Coordinates of C-alpha atoms in Angstrom, one line a residue:
M18 CA -52.1 31.2 37.6
G19 CA -50.0 28.9 39.3
S20 CA -48.2 25.6 38.5
W21 CA -49.2 22.3 39.6
I22 CA -47.2 18.9 40.7
L23 CA -49.3 15.7 40.3
M24 CA -48.7 12.1 41.2
S25 CA -50.6 8.9 40.1
Q26 CA -50.2 5.2 40.3
V27 CA -49.4 3.8 36.5
T28 CA -48.5 0.7 34.9
C29 CA -46.4 0.3 32.1
R30 CA -47.3 -2.8 30.0
R31 CA -44.2 -2.8 27.8
A32 CA -41.9 -2.6 30.7
S33 CA -44.2 -4.9 33.0
L34 CA -43.7 -2.4 36.0
S35 CA -45.7 -0.4 38.3
G36 CA -45.2 2.9 40.3
D37 CA -45.6 6.5 41.0
C38 CA -45.5 8.9 38.0
R39 CA -44.9 12.7 38.9
I40 CA -45.3 15.3 36.7
E41 CA -45.7 19.0 36.5
G42 CA -47.4 21.8 34.4
S43 CA -49.2 24.9 34.0
A44 CA -52.5 25.4 35.7
T45 CA -53.8 27.0 32.3
Q46 CA -53.0 23.8 30.4
G47 CA -56.8 22.5 31.1
A48 CA -58.6 20.3 33.9
L49 CA -56.6 18.0 35.8
G50 CA -58.4 15.0 34.5
A51 CA -56.7 15.5 31.1
A52 CA -52.9 15.5 32.2
M53 CA -50.8 13.5 30.3
A54 CA -47.3 12.1 31.3
R55 CA -44.5 10.1 29.4
C56 CA -44.1 6.6 31.0
R57 CA -40.9 6.8 33.3
F58 CA -40.1 3.1 32.8
C59 CA -40.0 2.7 28.9
Q60 CA -39.9 6.7 28.2
R61 CA -42.2 5.9 24.8
C62 CA -45.7 5.5 26.5
W63 CA -47.8 8.8 26.7
I64 CA -50.3 8.1 29.9
R65 CA -53.4 9.8 30.7
L66 CA -53.6 10.1 34.5
S67 CA -56.9 9.0 35.8
S68 CA -56.2 9.4 39.5
L69 CA -54.6 12.3 40.6
W70 CA -53.4 13.9 43.9
L71 CA -52.2 17.6 44.1
L72 CA -48.9 17.8 45.8
D73 CA -47.8 21.1 45.6
C74 CA -48.3 24.7 44.1
R75 CA -45.5 26.9 42.9
D76 CA -44.7 30.0 41.1
P77 CA -45.8 30.1 37.5
I78 CA -43.7 28.1 35.1
D79 CA -43.0 28.4 31.5
A80 CA -45.5 26.1 29.6
S81 CA -44.8 27.3 26.2
P82 CA -44.0 24.8 23.6
G83 CA -40.4 23.5 22.6
P84 CA -37.9 26.2 21.1
T85 CA -37.7 26.6 17.3
V86 CA -34.3 27.2 15.8
L87 CA -34.2 30.7 16.8
G88 CA -34.0 29.9 20.7
Y89 CA -32.5 26.4 20.6
K90 CA -29.7 26.0 22.9
P91 CA -27.8 22.5 23.6
G92 CA -27.6 21.2 27.0
R93 CA -24.6 20.1 29.0
A94 CA -23.1 16.9 28.1
S95 CA -21.0 14.7 30.5
F96 CA -17.6 13.2 29.8
Q97 CA -19.1 9.6 29.8
S98 CA -21.6 10.9 27.2
V99 CA -19.0 12.0 24.8
V100 CA -17.1 8.9 25.1
R101 CA -20.1 6.8 24.5
A102 CA -21.1 8.9 21.4
I103 CA -17.3 8.6 20.0
R104 CA -17.2 4.7 20.8
Q105 CA -20.5 4.0 18.8
L106 CA -19.4 6.1 16.0
V107 CA -15.8 4.6 15.9
S108 CA -16.8 0.9 16.5
P109 CA -19.3 0.1 13.6
Y110 CA -16.8 0.9 10.9
F111 CA -13.8 -1.1 12.0
T112 CA -15.8 -4.1 13.1
D113 CA -18.6 -4.4 10.4
A114 CA -17.9 -7.2 7.8
A115 CA -18.4 -4.7 4.9
S116 CA -15.8 -2.4 5.8
R117 CA -13.4 -3.8 8.5
L118 CA -10.9 -5.5 5.9
R119 CA -10.5 -2.3 4.2
A120 CA -10.3 0.0 7.3
W121 CA -7.7 -2.4 9.1
A122 CA -5.5 -2.5 6.0
M123 CA -5.3 1.4 5.6
L124 CA -5.1 1.7 9.1
L125 CA -2.2 -0.6 9.4
L126 CA -0.3 1.2 6.5
V127 CA -0.9 4.5 8.0
F128 CA 0.6 3.2 11.3
A129 CA 3.6 1.8 9.5
C130 CA 4.3 4.9 7.8
M131 CA 4.2 6.8 11.3
Y132 CA 6.6 4.3 12.8
W133 CA 8.9 4.9 9.9
E134 CA 8.9 8.6 10.3
V135 CA 9.6 8.4 13.9
S136 CA 12.4 6.0 13.4
M137 CA 13.9 8.4 10.6
S138 CA 13.6 11.3 12.9
I139 CA 15.6 9.5 15.5
R140 CA 18.3 8.8 12.7
V141 CA 18.1 12.5 11.6
A142 CA 19.1 13.4 15.2
E143 CA 21.7 11.2 15.7
A144 CA 23.2 12.4 12.3
V145 CA 22.8 16.0 13.1
K146 CA 24.6 15.4 16.3
E147 CA 27.7 13.9 14.3
M148 CA 27.6 17.0 11.8
Q149 CA 27.4 19.4 14.8
N150 CA 30.3 17.8 16.5
E151 CA 32.4 17.9 13.1
L152 CA 31.4 21.3 12.7
V153 CA 32.8 22.2 16.1
D154 CA 36.0 20.3 15.4
K155 CA 36.5 22.2 12.2
S156 CA 37.0 18.9 10.4
S157 CA 36.0 19.6 6.7
E158 CA 36.9 16.1 5.5
T159 CA 34.1 14.3 7.8
F160 CA 31.7 17.2 7.8
W161 CA 30.6 16.9 4.3
P162 CA 29.9 13.3 4.6
A163 CA 27.9 14.0 7.7
F164 CA 26.1 16.6 6.1
W165 CA 25.0 14.8 3.2
E166 CA 23.7 12.0 5.3
V167 CA 21.6 14.3 7.0
V168 CA 20.1 15.5 3.6
K169 CA 19.6 12.0 2.5
L170 CA 17.7 11.0 5.6
R171 CA 15.5 14.1 5.5
M172 CA 14.6 13.4 1.5
L173 CA 13.6 9.6 2.6
V174 CA 11.1 11.2 5.0
W175 CA 9.3 13.1 2.1
P176 CA 7.5 10.0 0.2
I177 CA 6.6 8.3 3.6
G178 CA 4.9 11.6 4.6
L179 CA 2.9 11.5 1.4
C180 CA 1.9 7.7 1.8
N181 CA 0.7 8.6 5.3
I182 CA -1.4 11.6 4.2
A183 CA -3.0 9.5 1.3
G184 CA -3.6 6.5 3.8
T185 CA -5.2 9.0 6.3
T186 CA -7.4 10.6 3.5
V187 CA -8.7 7.3 2.3
I188 CA -9.8 6.3 5.7
N189 CA -11.3 9.6 6.3
L190 CA -13.5 9.5 3.1
D191 CA -14.3 5.7 3.3
W192 CA -15.4 6.5 6.9
R193 CA -17.6 9.5 6.1
R194 CA -19.3 7.2 3.4
Y195 CA -20.0 4.3 5.5
L196 CA -21.4 6.4 8.4
T197 CA -23.6 8.5 6.0
E198 CA -25.0 5.6 4.0
R199 CA -25.6 3.9 7.7
T200 CA -27.6 7.2 8.8
L201 CA -29.3 7.6 5.4
K202 CA -30.7 3.8 6.0
L203 CA -32.2 4.9 9.5
Y204 CA -33.4 8.2 7.9
V205 CA -34.8 7.5 4.8
N206 CA -36.6 4.2 4.6
K207 CA -40.2 2.9 4.5
E208 CA -40.8 3.7 8.0
Q209 CA -40.8 7.3 6.8
A210 CA -38.4 8.3 9.7
F211 CA -37.5 11.6 7.9
Y212 CA -40.9 12.6 8.3
R213 CA -41.7 11.3 12.0
L214 CA -38.6 12.7 13.3
G215 CA -39.9 16.1 13.5
L216 CA -43.0 15.3 14.7
Q217 CA -41.9 13.2 17.5
Y218 CA -38.4 14.3 18.0
G219 CA -38.5 17.9 17.3
S220 CA -35.3 18.7 19.9
V221 CA -33.3 17.0 17.3
D222 CA -32.5 20.1 15.3
N223 CA -31.4 20.2 11.4
P224 CA -30.9 16.7 11.0
D225 CA -29.6 17.3 7.2
A226 CA -26.6 19.4 8.6
R227 CA -25.8 16.6 11.2
I228 CA -25.5 14.0 8.1
A229 CA -24.1 16.3 5.3
Q230 CA -21.7 18.1 7.6
D231 CA -21.4 16.8 11.1
I232 CA -20.5 13.3 9.8
G233 CA -17.8 14.6 7.7
S234 CA -16.2 16.9 10.3
F235 CA -16.3 14.1 12.8
T236 CA -14.6 11.6 10.7
R237 CA -12.1 14.3 9.5
W238 CA -11.1 15.3 13.1
S239 CA -11.2 11.7 14.2
C240 CA -8.4 10.8 11.8
K241 CA -6.4 13.7 12.6
L242 CA -6.3 12.9 16.2
M243 CA -6.0 9.4 15.7
K244 CA -2.9 10.1 13.4
H245 CA -1.5 12.3 16.1
F246 CA -2.0 10.2 19.0
A247 CA -0.4 7.0 17.3
T248 CA 2.6 9.1 16.1
D249 CA 2.7 10.5 19.7
V250 CA 3.1 6.9 21.2
F251 CA 5.7 5.9 18.8
K252 CA 7.4 9.2 19.4
I253 CA 7.1 8.5 23.3
F254 CA 8.3 5.0 23.1
M255 CA 11.4 5.5 20.8
N256 CA 12.6 8.9 21.8
S257 CA 12.2 8.2 25.7
Y258 CA 15.2 5.6 25.8
A259 CA 17.4 8.1 23.8
L260 CA 16.5 10.8 26.0
F261 CA 16.8 8.8 29.3
Q262 CA 20.4 7.7 28.1
I263 CA 21.6 11.5 27.9
S264 CA 19.8 12.8 30.9
R265 CA 17.5 11.0 33.5
R266 CA 16.8 14.2 35.1
L267 CA 15.9 15.7 31.8
F268 CA 13.4 12.9 31.2
Y269 CA 11.7 13.1 34.4
S270 CA 11.4 16.6 34.3
L271 CA 9.6 16.4 31.0
I272 CA 7.2 13.8 32.1
C273 CA 6.0 15.9 35.2
F274 CA 5.8 19.0 33.2
S275 CA 3.7 17.2 30.5
L276 CA 1.3 15.6 33.3
L277 CA 0.7 18.9 34.8
Y278 CA -0.2 20.5 31.3
T279 CA -2.3 17.6 30.4
A280 CA -4.3 17.7 33.7
V281 CA -4.6 21.7 33.6
S282 CA -5.7 21.3 29.9
L283 CA -8.4 18.7 30.5
G284 CA -9.7 20.2 33.9
L285 CA -10.2 23.6 33.1
F286 CA -10.7 23.7 29.4
A287 CA -12.1 20.4 28.2
G288 CA -15.7 20.9 29.2
P289 CA -16.4 24.5 28.4
L290 CA -14.7 23.8 24.9
V291 CA -17.1 21.0 24.0
R292 CA -20.2 22.7 25.3
I293 CA -19.3 25.9 23.3
Q294 CA -18.5 24.2 20.0
R295 CA -21.8 22.5 20.3
R296 CA -23.5 25.6 20.5
V297 CA -21.4 27.0 17.7
L298 CA -22.3 24.1 15.4
A299 CA -26.1 24.4 16.2
M300 CA -26.2 28.2 15.5
E301 CA -24.4 27.8 12.1
A302 CA -26.9 25.0 11.2
N303 CA -29.9 27.2 12.4
L304 CA -28.4 30.1 10.2
R305 CA -28.5 27.8 7.1
H306 CA -31.9 26.7 8.0
V307 CA -33.1 30.3 7.9
L308 CA -31.6 31.1 4.8
M309 CA -32.5 27.7 3.2
R310 CA -36.4 28.6 4.2
L311 CA -35.9 32.0 2.9
R312 CA -34.8 30.4 -0.2
E313 CA -37.7 27.8 -0.5
H314 CA -40.5 30.3 0.2
A315 CA -39.0 33.4 -1.5
E316 CA -42.2 33.9 -3.8
S317 CA -44.6 33.7 -0.9
V318 CA -42.3 36.1 1.1
A319 CA -42.1 38.5 -1.9
F320 CA -45.9 38.6 -2.0
F321 CA -46.3 39.2 1.4
G322 CA -43.4 42.0 1.4
G323 CA -41.9 40.3 4.6
F324 CA -38.4 40.9 3.9
Q325 CA -37.8 43.1 7.1
Y326 CA -39.0 40.2 9.2
E327 CA -37.1 37.8 7.4
R328 CA -34.1 39.7 7.7
A329 CA -34.4 40.3 11.2
C330 CA -34.8 36.5 11.7
C331 CA -31.3 36.2 9.5
E332 CA -29.8 38.6 11.8
K333 CA -30.8 37.4 15.1
V334 CA -29.6 33.9 14.3
L335 CA -26.4 35.5 13.2
S336 CA -25.9 37.4 16.3
Q337 CA -26.5 34.2 18.1
A338 CA -23.9 32.5 16.0
I339 CA -21.3 35.4 16.3
G340 CA -21.8 35.2 19.9
A341 CA -21.1 31.6 20.1
E342 CA -17.8 32.3 18.1
Y343 CA -16.7 35.1 20.6
Q344 CA -17.4 32.7 23.6
Q345 CA -15.4 29.9 21.9
N346 CA -12.6 32.3 20.8
G347 CA -12.4 33.9 24.4
V348 CA -11.6 30.2 25.7
S349 CA -9.4 29.5 23.2
M350 CA -7.4 32.5 24.0
L351 CA -7.0 31.6 27.7
Y352 CA -6.1 28.0 26.7
H353 CA -3.5 29.5 24.3
L354 CA -2.2 31.4 26.9
V355 CA -1.6 28.7 29.4
T356 CA -0.3 26.4 26.4
E357 CA 2.5 29.2 25.5
M358 CA 3.5 29.3 29.2
F359 CA 4.3 25.8 29.3
R360 CA 6.1 25.8 26.1
T361 CA 8.3 28.5 26.9
G362 CA 9.6 26.7 30.0
L363 CA 9.8 23.5 28.4
D364 CA 11.8 25.1 25.6
L365 CA 14.4 26.4 28.2
L366 CA 14.5 23.1 29.8
P367 CA 17.2 21.1 28.0
T368 CA 19.5 23.7 27.8
L369 CA 19.3 24.4 31.7
V370 CA 19.9 20.5 32.3
V371 CA 22.5 19.7 29.8
A372 CA 24.5 22.9 29.7
P373 CA 26.2 22.1 33.2
M374 CA 26.8 18.5 31.8
F375 CA 28.6 20.1 28.6
F376 CA 30.8 22.6 30.7
S377 CA 31.9 19.8 33.0
G378 CA 32.9 17.7 29.7
Q379 CA 30.5 15.0 30.4
V380 CA 28.7 15.4 26.7
T381 CA 29.9 17.0 23.7
F382 CA 28.3 19.9 22.0
G383 CA 26.4 17.9 19.4
T384 CA 24.7 16.1 22.4
I385 CA 23.2 19.5 23.4
H386 CA 21.6 19.8 19.9
Q387 CA 20.5 16.2 20.0
S388 CA 18.9 16.3 23.2
R389 CA 17.2 19.3 22.2
L390 CA 15.9 17.6 19.1
L391 CA 14.7 14.4 21.2
F392 CA 13.2 16.6 23.7
K393 CA 11.2 18.4 21.3
H394 CA 10.0 15.4 19.6
L395 CA 9.1 13.9 23.2
M396 CA 7.5 16.9 24.2
S397 CA 5.4 17.1 21.3
G398 CA 4.1 13.4 22.0
M399 CA 3.4 14.1 25.5
M400 CA 1.8 17.5 25.3
D401 CA -0.3 16.5 22.1
L402 CA -3.5 15.6 24.2
G403 CA -3.3 18.9 25.7
K404 CA -2.6 20.7 22.6
E405 CA -5.2 19.0 20.4
L406 CA -7.8 19.8 23.0
A407 CA -9.7 22.2 20.5
D408 CA -9.8 19.5 17.7
I409 CA -11.0 17.0 20.6
A410 CA -13.9 19.5 21.5
K411 CA -14.8 19.8 17.8
M412 CA -14.8 15.8 17.6
G413 CA -16.6 15.4 20.9
A414 CA -19.3 18.1 19.8
D415 CA -19.7 16.2 16.3
S416 CA -20.3 12.9 17.7
L417 CA -22.9 14.2 20.1
R418 CA -24.8 15.7 17.4
I419 CA -24.6 12.5 15.4
Q420 CA -25.7 10.2 18.4
E421 CA -28.4 12.5 19.2
L422 CA -29.8 11.7 15.8
W423 CA -29.0 8.0 15.7
D424 CA -30.8 7.8 19.3
A425 CA -33.9 9.5 17.9
L426 CA -33.8 7.2 14.5
A427 CA -33.2 4.2 16.8
A428 CA -36.2 5.0 19.1
L429 CA -38.6 5.8 16.0
E430 CA -37.2 2.0 14.7
R431 CA -38.3 0.5 18.2
E432 CA -41.8 2.2 18.0
E433 CA -42.2 0.6 14.5
V434 CA -41.7 -2.9 16.3
C435 CA -44.4 -1.9 18.8
K436 CA -47.1 -1.5 16.0
D437 CA -47.0 -5.5 15.6
W438 CA -48.4 -5.9 19.1
D439 CA -52.1 -6.7 19.6
S440 CA -54.5 -4.1 20.7
E441 CA -54.6 -5.7 24.2
K442 CA -50.9 -5.3 24.6
S443 CA -50.8 -1.7 23.4
K444 CA -53.7 -0.5 25.1
I445 CA -52.6 1.7 28.1
Y446 CA -55.4 3.8 29.7
T447 CA -58.9 5.0 28.6
D448 CA -60.6 8.3 29.5
S449 CA -64.3 8.7 31.1
D450 CA -65.5 7.9 27.3
G451 CA -63.9 4.7 26.9
Y452 CA -61.3 6.3 24.4
S453 CA -57.4 5.4 24.8
S454 CA -55.3 8.0 26.3
G455 CA -51.7 6.7 25.6
L456 CA -49.9 6.6 22.3
S457 CA -51.1 3.1 21.4
H458 CA -51.0 2.1 17.7
F459 CA -54.0 0.9 15.6
Q460 CA -54.2 -1.8 13.5
L461 CA -52.9 -1.2 9.8
E462 CA -53.5 -4.0 7.6
E463 CA -52.9 -4.8 3.7
L464 CA -55.7 -6.6 1.8
P465 CA -55.0 -9.4 -0.4
P466 CA -54.7 -8.3 -4.2
H467 CA -57.8 -10.4 -5.3
E468 CA -60.3 -8.6 -3.0
S469 CA -62.6 -6.0 -4.4
L470 CA -62.4 -4.1 -1.2
R471 CA -60.0 -1.3 -1.6
L472 CA -60.2 0.6 1.9
Q473 CA -61.9 -0.1 5.1
V474 CA -61.7 1.9 8.5
S475 CA -63.4 0.4 11.5
E476 CA -63.7 2.1 14.7
L477 CA -61.1 4.4 13.9
T478 CA -59.9 6.8 16.9
L479 CA -57.0 9.1 15.6
L480 CA -54.4 11.0 18.0
P481 CA -52.0 13.3 16.9
P482 CA -48.3 12.1 16.9
Q483 CA -47.7 13.6 20.5
G484 CA -50.8 12.5 22.0
G485 CA -53.7 14.7 23.3
T486 CA -57.2 15.2 22.2
P487 CA -58.5 12.5 19.7
L488 CA -58.9 14.1 16.0
L489 CA -61.2 11.5 15.1
R490 CA -63.4 9.1 16.9
N491 CA -65.1 5.8 15.9
L492 CA -64.8 6.7 12.4
N493 CA -66.1 4.0 9.9
C494 CA -66.1 3.9 5.9
S495 CA -65.2 1.7 3.2
L496 CA -64.5 1.8 -0.6
H497 CA -64.9 -1.0 -3.0
A498 CA -63.2 -1.2 -6.5
G499 CA -65.2 1.1 -8.7
E500 CA -66.4 3.4 -6.2
S501 CA -65.5 7.0 -5.2
L502 CA -65.4 8.5 -1.7
L503 CA -65.4 12.4 -1.3
I504 CA -64.2 13.6 2.3
E505 CA -65.3 16.8 3.1
G506 CA -65.3 19.0 6.5
A507 CA -64.4 22.2 7.9
S508 CA -60.8 23.5 8.2
G509 CA -59.3 21.5 11.2
S510 CA -61.7 18.6 11.3
G511 CA -59.4 15.8 10.4
K512 CA -59.6 15.4 6.6
S513 CA -55.8 15.6 6.2
S514 CA -55.0 13.6 9.4
L515 CA -57.2 10.6 8.1
L516 CA -54.9 10.7 5.0
R517 CA -51.9 10.7 6.8
A518 CA -53.6 7.7 8.9
I519 CA -54.2 5.8 5.6
A520 CA -50.8 6.2 4.4
G521 CA -49.2 5.1 7.8
L522 CA -47.7 8.3 8.4
W523 CA -49.6 9.0 11.7
V524 CA -50.2 5.5 13.7
Q525 CA -51.5 6.6 17.1
G526 CA -55.0 5.6 18.2
Q527 CA -57.4 2.6 18.3
G528 CA -59.2 0.9 15.6
R529 CA -58.1 -0.8 12.3
I530 CA -57.6 0.5 8.7
R531 CA -57.4 -2.1 5.9
R532 CA -56.2 -1.0 2.5
T533 CA -54.6 -2.3 -0.6
R534 CA -51.3 -2.5 -0.7
R535 CA -48.9 0.5 -0.3
E536 CA -47.4 0.3 -3.8
R537 CA -51.1 0.3 -5.2
C538 CA -51.9 3.5 -3.5
F539 CA -51.2 6.9 -4.8
F540 CA -51.4 10.0 -2.6
V541 CA -51.3 13.3 -4.3
P542 CA -50.3 16.1 -1.9
Q543 CA -51.9 19.6 -1.9
S544 CA -48.3 21.2 -2.5
P545 CA -46.8 19.3 -5.7
Y546 CA -43.8 17.7 -4.9
I547 CA -41.0 17.9 -7.9
C548 CA -38.1 15.5 -7.5
L549 CA -34.5 15.9 -8.5
G550 CA -34.1 14.3 -11.8
S551 CA -35.4 14.2 -15.5
L552 CA -39.0 14.4 -16.7
R553 CA -39.0 10.9 -16.8
D554 CA -37.9 10.7 -13.1
N555 CA -40.8 13.0 -12.3
L556 CA -43.6 11.2 -14.1
L557 CA -42.4 7.7 -12.7
Y558 CA -41.8 9.0 -9.1
P559 CA -41.2 7.3 -6.8
L560 CA -40.4 4.2 -8.8
H561 CA -37.1 3.8 -10.6
A562 CA -37.5 0.5 -12.3
G563 CA -40.5 -1.8 -13.3
R564 CA -42.0 -3.7 -10.4
E565 CA -42.3 -7.5 -10.5
G566 CA -44.8 -8.5 -13.2
D567 CA -45.7 -4.9 -14.3
P568 CA -43.7 -3.4 -17.2
P569 CA -43.1 0.2 -16.9
P570 CA -45.5 2.6 -19.1
S571 CA -44.4 2.7 -22.8
E572 CA -43.5 5.9 -24.4
E573 CA -46.8 5.9 -26.4
A574 CA -48.5 5.8 -23.0
I575 CA -46.5 8.6 -21.5
G576 CA -46.8 10.8 -24.7
E577 CA -50.6 10.4 -24.7
V578 CA -50.7 11.4 -20.9
L579 CA -48.9 14.4 -21.5
E580 CA -50.6 15.4 -24.5
S581 CA -54.1 15.0 -22.9
L582 CA -52.7 17.4 -20.0
G583 CA -51.2 20.0 -22.1
L584 CA -47.5 19.2 -21.6
S585 CA -46.7 17.7 -24.5
Q586 CA -44.3 20.5 -25.2
L587 CA -41.8 19.3 -22.3
P588 CA -40.4 16.3 -23.9
L589 CA -39.7 18.4 -27.0
R590 CA -37.8 21.3 -25.2
F591 CA -35.9 19.2 -22.6
G592 CA -36.1 15.5 -23.7
M593 CA -37.2 12.7 -21.5
D594 CA -33.8 12.0 -19.6
Q595 CA -32.2 15.2 -19.3
E596 CA -31.9 16.5 -15.6
V597 CA -33.1 20.2 -15.0
D598 CA -34.5 22.3 -12.1
W599 CA -38.0 21.4 -13.1
Q600 CA -39.3 23.4 -10.0
K601 CA -38.0 26.5 -11.5
I602 CA -38.8 25.9 -15.2
L603 CA -42.7 24.8 -14.6
S604 CA -45.3 27.2 -13.3
G605 CA -47.6 26.1 -10.2
G606 CA -50.3 25.0 -12.8
E607 CA -47.8 22.9 -14.6
Q608 CA -46.8 21.3 -11.7
Q609 CA -50.2 20.3 -10.7
R610 CA -50.6 18.9 -14.1
L611 CA -47.2 17.1 -13.8
Q612 CA -49.0 15.3 -10.8
L613 CA -52.1 14.4 -12.4
A614 CA -49.8 12.6 -15.1
R615 CA -47.8 11.0 -12.7
L616 CA -51.2 9.6 -11.1
L617 CA -52.4 8.6 -14.5
L618 CA -49.3 6.6 -15.3
H619 CA -49.2 5.2 -12.0
A620 CA -52.9 3.7 -12.6
H621 CA -51.5 2.5 -15.8
W622 CA -48.7 0.9 -14.3
G623 CA -50.8 -0.8 -11.6
E624 CA -53.7 -1.8 -14.0
A625 CA -51.5 -2.9 -17.1
G626 CA -53.2 -0.1 -19.1
A627 CA -56.8 -1.4 -18.2
G628 CA -59.3 1.4 -17.9
L629 CA -56.7 4.2 -18.4
P630 CA -58.6 5.8 -21.1
N631 CA -61.6 6.2 -19.2
L632 CA -59.4 7.6 -16.2
R633 CA -57.8 9.9 -18.3
S634 CA -60.7 11.3 -19.9
R635 CA -62.4 11.9 -16.5
F636 CA -59.2 13.9 -15.2
V637 CA -59.1 15.6 -18.4
K638 CA -62.7 16.7 -18.4
G639 CA -62.5 17.8 -14.7
H640 CA -59.3 20.0 -15.6
H641 CA -61.1 21.9 -18.4
K642 CA -64.1 22.0 -16.3
D643 CA -61.9 24.1 -13.6
K644 CA -61.0 26.4 -16.1
E645 CA -64.7 27.9 -16.2
P646 CA -65.7 30.6 -14.1
T647 CA -67.3 29.5 -10.8
K648 CA -69.1 31.1 -8.3
S649 CA -67.9 31.1 -4.7
R650 CA -70.4 30.0 -2.1

């Protein structure tokens, strides 16, 4: 089948703009009337195109879904995007009121140490010149004082260097903590961004690696480059005058060589190194992701005997990572060759320029050595931008990956604001049956605490997070205090989707859901979740402290619940506050019972113990009943 390109007149109510929307897709995707497109004005709306015109038909295109970690390849990045990403990661730390005082204080300390180191290097060069002159003159009386002066100056540099390293380390770690905490506030929040990110922005691969590793790598390389750049600036300004006094020709030759080297390095190697480094980081994160999945699902893989498939997946990702490393090393070898060619020429330049001046008696022998030292310091300052190109590539790749995560989390935060719009503003288009086809949001409201109504679903039409065919249409139901509601249906009929909508995880669609306050609701997932922490932490999860007006369950209440569910041995074996890996200690059935204990204690917490014995007896009765043999039907 061929592919099609379609155009329709659309209106974006968010951006208050109208215009043509061009989309393309595979002819096997369904009827033309079911085509969907993302709004080109706000880049967030999804619009069902009702009036379509066929413009062109081409060869078949790949209409498969987005790549998994096994096939992910980062795209090209422009220089402007790298600069933007670095600026947005650097600016908050040095401008935020919570961190700027500490950041600038440590930065000024580091700069002061750098200035002192460079000034001491100039004094060392002057002292070495005097020592060399006394050595040539064979004057032992003046040679040894000059020698010990050089030793004293070099020893003074050591504590300054240690102070410089300590200040840079403090900035690195404090900056990393600031960026990580800032990212965690966007990623782990009440809007469940950590859950919605994978649904709506699947292209942002391995957010855990970006938070745990890329941020630390970015701050480390940034501090290193900042330190080198500041040192280079001091070297250039403080060594230029001294070298200029010795030989103007040598000074101008160095500037020309340095500019040529920097232009060649940035022009030929900057783009490829940044792009390859992004791929290396992505492949390494993918390998960790595959191995982590194997560890998490080790029992299932062992039951299936799927070790060959899992090993093949690991080897495939490993091959991609090794291939990316080969590409990076190949470009680095070419870059190293160019660097050594320039370095060889520059090392010989001071001797070629100053030697004729020495033969003509214009300078002393010590001046030759002094010029070489000054030239070496100045050359390193002017060429460091090119020499540190590999580090710049690593920092740029890290910044792009972090910025991609920030952009996706910011987009999720903006979408949360759109939930507050009224239904008329959030409505986009409707199909022939009258159902909304865009990613509008249904209304999710909290009921007052004094009402007997616990849940009310009114005319709910629920869509998947990425849009498409409605999962539920015009659903109505209600639940009052003391009532129970059973949701049943065939697999894929939308039972779990309805629970996600009630919890506020899926919000696309139309209609209204009214439920009791979120902290009064409790959802028990099909797969038990055991948090990191003690037994008490797991029983009271996700609450760490008593809510306002609600005292936490007493030790007696916790003991009664554990005993009624057959878990009374756990506090005796491990205590209530000892942190152990409960995921490995508890069996599957014990983990399910721990979830029931968590539910019972949550009910005790919310209702101050009222009705807990009755509720506990109902769960215990059902628990023992489930142990009896049943007939399948």
